[in-house]
Tab-separated table of C-alpha atoms in Angstrom:
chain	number	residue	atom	x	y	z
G	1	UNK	CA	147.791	76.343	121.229
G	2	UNK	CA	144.300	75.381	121.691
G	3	UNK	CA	143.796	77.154	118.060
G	4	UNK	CA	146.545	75.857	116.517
G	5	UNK	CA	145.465	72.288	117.053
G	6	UNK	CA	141.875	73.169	115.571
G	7	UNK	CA	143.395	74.476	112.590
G	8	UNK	CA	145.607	71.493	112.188
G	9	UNK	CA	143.244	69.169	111.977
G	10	UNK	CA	140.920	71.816	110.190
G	11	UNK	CA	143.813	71.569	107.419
G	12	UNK	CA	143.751	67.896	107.362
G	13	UNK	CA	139.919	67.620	107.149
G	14	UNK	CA	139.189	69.924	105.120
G	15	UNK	CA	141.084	69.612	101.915
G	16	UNK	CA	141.565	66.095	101.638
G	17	UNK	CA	139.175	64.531	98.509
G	18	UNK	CA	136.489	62.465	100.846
G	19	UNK	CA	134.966	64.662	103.682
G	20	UNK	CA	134.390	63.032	106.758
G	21	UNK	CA	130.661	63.394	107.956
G	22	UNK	CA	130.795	65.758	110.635
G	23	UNK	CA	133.971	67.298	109.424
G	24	UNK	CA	132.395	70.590	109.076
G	25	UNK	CA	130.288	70.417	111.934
G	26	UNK	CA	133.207	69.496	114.119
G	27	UNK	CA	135.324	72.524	113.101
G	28	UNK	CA	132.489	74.709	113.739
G	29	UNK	CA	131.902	73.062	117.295
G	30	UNK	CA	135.437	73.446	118.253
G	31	UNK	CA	135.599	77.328	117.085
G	32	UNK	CA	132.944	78.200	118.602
G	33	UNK	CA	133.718	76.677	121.911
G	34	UNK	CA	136.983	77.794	121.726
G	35	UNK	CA	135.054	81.422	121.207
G	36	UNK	CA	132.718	80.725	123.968
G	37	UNK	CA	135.960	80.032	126.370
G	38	UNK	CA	137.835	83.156	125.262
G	39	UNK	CA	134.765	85.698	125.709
G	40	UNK	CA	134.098	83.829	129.173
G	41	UNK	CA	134.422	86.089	132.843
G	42	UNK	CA	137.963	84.989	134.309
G	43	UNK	CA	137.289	84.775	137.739
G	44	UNK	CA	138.790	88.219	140.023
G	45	UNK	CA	141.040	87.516	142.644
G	46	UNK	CA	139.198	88.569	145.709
G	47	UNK	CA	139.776	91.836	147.056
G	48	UNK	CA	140.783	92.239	150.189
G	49	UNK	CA	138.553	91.042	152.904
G	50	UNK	CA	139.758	93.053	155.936
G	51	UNK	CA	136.709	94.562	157.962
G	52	UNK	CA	134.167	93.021	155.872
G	53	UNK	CA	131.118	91.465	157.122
G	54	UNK	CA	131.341	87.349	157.083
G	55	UNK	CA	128.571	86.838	155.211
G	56	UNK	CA	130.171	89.249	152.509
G	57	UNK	CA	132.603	87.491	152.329
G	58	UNK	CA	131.452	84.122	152.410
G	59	UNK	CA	128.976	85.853	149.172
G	60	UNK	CA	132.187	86.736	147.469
G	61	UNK	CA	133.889	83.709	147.847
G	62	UNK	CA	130.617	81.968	146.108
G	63	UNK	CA	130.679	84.261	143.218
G	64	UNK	CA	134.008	83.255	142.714
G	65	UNK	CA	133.701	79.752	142.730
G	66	UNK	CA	130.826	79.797	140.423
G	67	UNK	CA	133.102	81.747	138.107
G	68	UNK	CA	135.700	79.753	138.347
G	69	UNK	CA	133.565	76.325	137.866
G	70	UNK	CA	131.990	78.057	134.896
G	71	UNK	CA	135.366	79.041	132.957
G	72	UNK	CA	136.553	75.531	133.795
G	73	UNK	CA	133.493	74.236	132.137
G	74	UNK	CA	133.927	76.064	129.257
G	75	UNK	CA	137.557	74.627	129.258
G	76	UNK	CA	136.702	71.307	129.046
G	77	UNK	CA	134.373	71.885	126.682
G	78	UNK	CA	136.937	73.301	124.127
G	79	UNK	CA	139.561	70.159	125.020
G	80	UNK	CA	136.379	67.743	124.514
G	81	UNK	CA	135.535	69.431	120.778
G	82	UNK	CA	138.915	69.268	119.777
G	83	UNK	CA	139.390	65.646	120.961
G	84	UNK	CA	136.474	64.695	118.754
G	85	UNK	CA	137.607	66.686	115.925
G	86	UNK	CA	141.319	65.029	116.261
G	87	UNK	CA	139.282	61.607	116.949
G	88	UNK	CA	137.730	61.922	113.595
G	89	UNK	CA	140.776	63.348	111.861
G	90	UNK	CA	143.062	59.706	113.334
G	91	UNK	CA	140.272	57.769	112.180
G	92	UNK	CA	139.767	59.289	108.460
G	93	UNK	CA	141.875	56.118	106.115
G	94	UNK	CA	145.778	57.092	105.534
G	95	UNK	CA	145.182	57.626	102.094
G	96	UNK	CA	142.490	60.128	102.649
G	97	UNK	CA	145.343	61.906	105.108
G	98	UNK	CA	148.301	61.640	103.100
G	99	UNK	CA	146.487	63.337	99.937
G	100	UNK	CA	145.402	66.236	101.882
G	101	UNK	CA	148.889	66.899	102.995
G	102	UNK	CA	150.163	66.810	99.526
G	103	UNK	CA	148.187	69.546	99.045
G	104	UNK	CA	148.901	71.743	101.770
């Protein structure tokens, strides 16, 4: 999904007549975010607890939820590239938009 909305407006962009500034840039952006999120550490469930020391587990649970804030991160940073590559694509004129799906 999160591809398929890249390519989209990588489509659109790119083989319209008149570039955007950027347009390039912005593709890049959003594929390599999107790369950064998929190569990213998913966070584990935890394993099971029983026996172990608190402090363990309290250590666990912080790895975790550093994990787990850090793919999130990475998350939003893929939505926020593509929503400036598909802000850039809505505001590129009609004309510019309608060519470039002629030719695709």
């Amino acid at each position: 999904m999160l591809l398929g909305r890249i390519e989209t407006v990588r489509q659109r962009l790119l083989a319209g007549p008149a570039l955007p500034a950027g347009a390039e840039a912005k593709v890049f952006a959003a594929l390599s975010a999107l790369g950064a999120f998929l190569v990213h550490p998913a966070p584990e469930p935890l394993p099971a607890t029983l026996g172990m020391l608190d402090s363990d587990i309290e250590a666990l649970k912080a790895r975790h939820q550093i994990t787990e804030a850090a793919a999130q991160a990475a998350f939003e940073r893929v939505l926020s590239t593509i929503e400036d590559l598909e802000a850039m694509e809505a505001a590129t004129p009609a004309s510019v938009r309608d060519l470039a799906a002629d030719k695709g």
